[in-house]
Amino acid sequence: MPQASPRDTYLQVSESLREKIRKGEITERLPSQAKLIMEYSVSRSTIERALGALKAAGVVESVQGAGWYVAGTGDRRPLVEQVTDLLRLKDVKVGDRFPTEKELCGQFGASRSAVRSAIAELEGKGLIGKVAPRGREVRALPSVKEGADA
């Protein structure tokens, strides 16, 4: 990215993201803020301002715990609901291995902190639990109500 004054760097980032969306390089979920920080070599506040400008223009939408999306696309439910559906919709049985944090980050395009928060909630509900040496397993399957309330 060309050098810019600190005042308009966020505008250059937002224009770059807008162009990637227009070209179809980003079609649904935007990269995490951490990835955008690394890609553009800017601060978190610059990324937040750029995303805020795109949101104000109706180009992107944000969902707490799910990330940023191109407006009108993607699954905007909180990550914990998406992971709960994973337990319900796949051929998952009690005692099966639960995906690692890294696997969930890749599958859902979510940050590690968002994944950890979802895992903690599922552990709190008794749906998954830790097993030795380092892993988790399915302890119970979610009811229909748990998926709706998660």
Coordinates of C-alpha atoms in Angstrom, one line a residue:
M1 CA 0.0 0.0 0.0
P2 CA 1.5 3.4 -0.9
Q3 CA 2.5 5.7 1.9
A4 CA -0.3 8.0 3.0
S5 CA -0.8 10.5 5.8
P6 CA -2.0 8.9 9.0
R7 CA -5.3 10.8 8.6
D8 CA -6.4 9.1 5.4
T9 CA -4.7 5.6 5.7
Y10 CA -8.0 4.1 6.8
L11 CA -9.6 5.5 3.6
Q12 CA -7.0 3.7 1.4
V13 CA -7.6 0.5 3.3
S14 CA -11.4 0.8 2.9
E15 CA -11.0 1.5 -0.8
S16 CA -8.7 -1.5 -1.2
L17 CA -11.2 -3.7 0.5
R18 CA -14.1 -2.2 -1.5
E19 CA -12.2 -3.0 -4.7
K20 CA -11.5 -6.6 -3.6
I21 CA -15.2 -7.0 -2.9
R22 CA -16.1 -5.5 -6.3
K23 CA -13.7 -7.8 -8.1
G24 CA -15.0 -10.9 -6.3
E25 CA -11.8 -11.5 -4.4
I26 CA -13.8 -11.2 -1.2
T27 CA -17.3 -12.7 -1.6
E28 CA -18.7 -13.4 1.8
R29 CA -16.7 -13.2 5.1
L30 CA -13.9 -10.7 5.3
P31 CA -10.5 -11.8 6.7
S32 CA -10.1 -11.3 10.5
Q33 CA -9.0 -8.0 11.8
A34 CA -5.6 -9.6 12.8
K35 CA -5.1 -10.7 9.2
L36 CA -6.1 -7.3 7.8
I37 CA -3.6 -5.7 10.2
M38 CA -0.8 -7.9 8.9
E39 CA -1.9 -7.5 5.3
Y40 CA -2.0 -3.7 5.4
S41 CA 0.7 -3.1 8.0
V42 CA -1.5 -0.8 10.0
S43 CA -2.9 -0.5 13.5
R44 CA -6.1 -2.1 14.8
S45 CA -7.8 1.3 15.0
T46 CA -7.0 2.0 11.4
I47 CA -8.7 -1.3 10.4
E48 CA -11.6 -0.5 12.6
R49 CA -12.0 2.9 11.0
A50 CA -11.8 1.4 7.5
L51 CA -14.4 -1.3 8.3
G52 CA -16.6 1.4 10.0
A53 CA -16.5 3.5 6.8
L54 CA -17.5 0.4 4.7
K55 CA -20.3 -0.4 7.1
A56 CA -21.6 3.2 6.9
A57 CA -21.6 2.9 3.1
G58 CA -23.6 -0.3 3.4
V59 CA -20.8 -2.4 1.8
V60 CA -20.1 -4.7 4.8
E61 CA -22.0 -5.8 8.0
S62 CA -20.6 -7.0 11.3
V63 CA -22.0 -9.6 13.7
Q64 CA -20.8 -9.9 17.3
G65 CA -18.8 -13.1 17.6
A66 CA -19.1 -13.9 13.9
G67 CA -17.0 -11.3 12.1
W68 CA -17.4 -9.0 9.1
Y69 CA -19.3 -9.9 6.0
V70 CA -20.0 -8.5 2.6
A71 CA -23.5 -7.0 3.0
G72 CA -26.2 -9.5 2.2
T73 CA -24.1 -12.6 2.4
G74 CA -23.0 -15.3 4.8
D75 CA -24.2 -16.9 8.0
R76 CA -24.5 -14.1 10.6
R77 CA -25.4 -16.2 13.6
P78 CA -23.0 -16.1 16.5
L79 CA -20.2 -18.6 16.2
V80 CA -21.5 -20.7 19.1
E81 CA -24.7 -21.3 17.2
Q82 CA -22.8 -22.3 14.1
V83 CA -20.6 -24.8 16.0
T84 CA -23.7 -26.2 17.9
D85 CA -25.3 -26.8 14.5
L86 CA -22.1 -28.6 13.5
L87 CA -22.6 -31.0 16.4
R88 CA -26.3 -31.5 15.4
L89 CA -26.1 -31.7 11.6
K90 CA -23.1 -34.0 11.1
D91 CA -23.1 -37.7 12.0
V92 CA -21.7 -36.8 15.4
K93 CA -21.9 -39.2 18.3
V94 CA -21.2 -38.9 22.0
G95 CA -17.5 -39.8 22.5
D96 CA -16.4 -38.5 19.1
R97 CA -13.4 -36.2 18.9
F98 CA -14.3 -32.5 18.8
P99 CA -12.4 -30.3 16.3
T100 CA -9.4 -28.4 17.5
E101 CA -9.3 -24.6 17.9
K102 CA -7.2 -24.4 14.7
E103 CA -9.6 -26.6 12.8
L104 CA -12.6 -24.5 13.9
C105 CA -10.8 -21.2 13.0
G106 CA -10.2 -22.5 9.5
Q107 CA -13.7 -24.0 9.1
F108 CA -15.5 -20.9 10.2
G109 CA -13.0 -18.2 9.3
A110 CA -13.1 -17.0 12.9
S111 CA -10.5 -15.6 15.3
R112 CA -9.0 -17.9 17.9
S113 CA -10.6 -15.7 20.7
A114 CA -14.0 -16.1 19.1
V115 CA -13.5 -19.9 18.8
R116 CA -12.3 -20.1 22.4
S117 CA -15.4 -18.3 23.6
A118 CA -17.7 -20.6 21.7
I119 CA -15.8 -23.7 23.1
A120 CA -16.1 -22.3 26.6
E121 CA -19.9 -21.9 26.1
L122 CA -20.2 -25.4 24.8
E123 CA -18.2 -26.8 27.7
G124 CA -20.4 -24.9 30.1
K125 CA -23.4 -26.5 28.6
G126 CA -21.8 -29.9 29.0
L127 CA -21.8 -30.6 25.2
I128 CA -18.1 -31.0 25.0
G129 CA -15.3 -31.7 27.5
K130 CA -11.5 -32.0 27.7
V131 CA -9.7 -35.3 27.3
A132 CA -6.1 -36.2 27.8
P133 CA -3.5 -35.4 26.6
R134 CA -4.8 -32.3 24.7
G135 CA -8.1 -32.5 23.0
R136 CA -11.9 -32.4 23.4
E137 CA -14.7 -34.9 22.9
V138 CA -18.4 -34.7 22.4
R139 CA -20.1 -35.3 25.8
A140 CA -23.7 -34.7 24.8
L141 CA -25.7 -33.8 21.7
P142 CA -27.5 -30.5 21.6
S143 CA -31.3 -30.4 21.8
V144 CA -33.3 -28.4 19.2
K145 CA -33.8 -25.7 21.9
E146 CA -30.0 -25.4 22.6
G147 CA -29.3 -24.6 18.9
A148 CA -31.9 -21.8 19.0
D149 CA -30.8 -20.3 22.3
A150 CA -27.0 -20.8 21.9

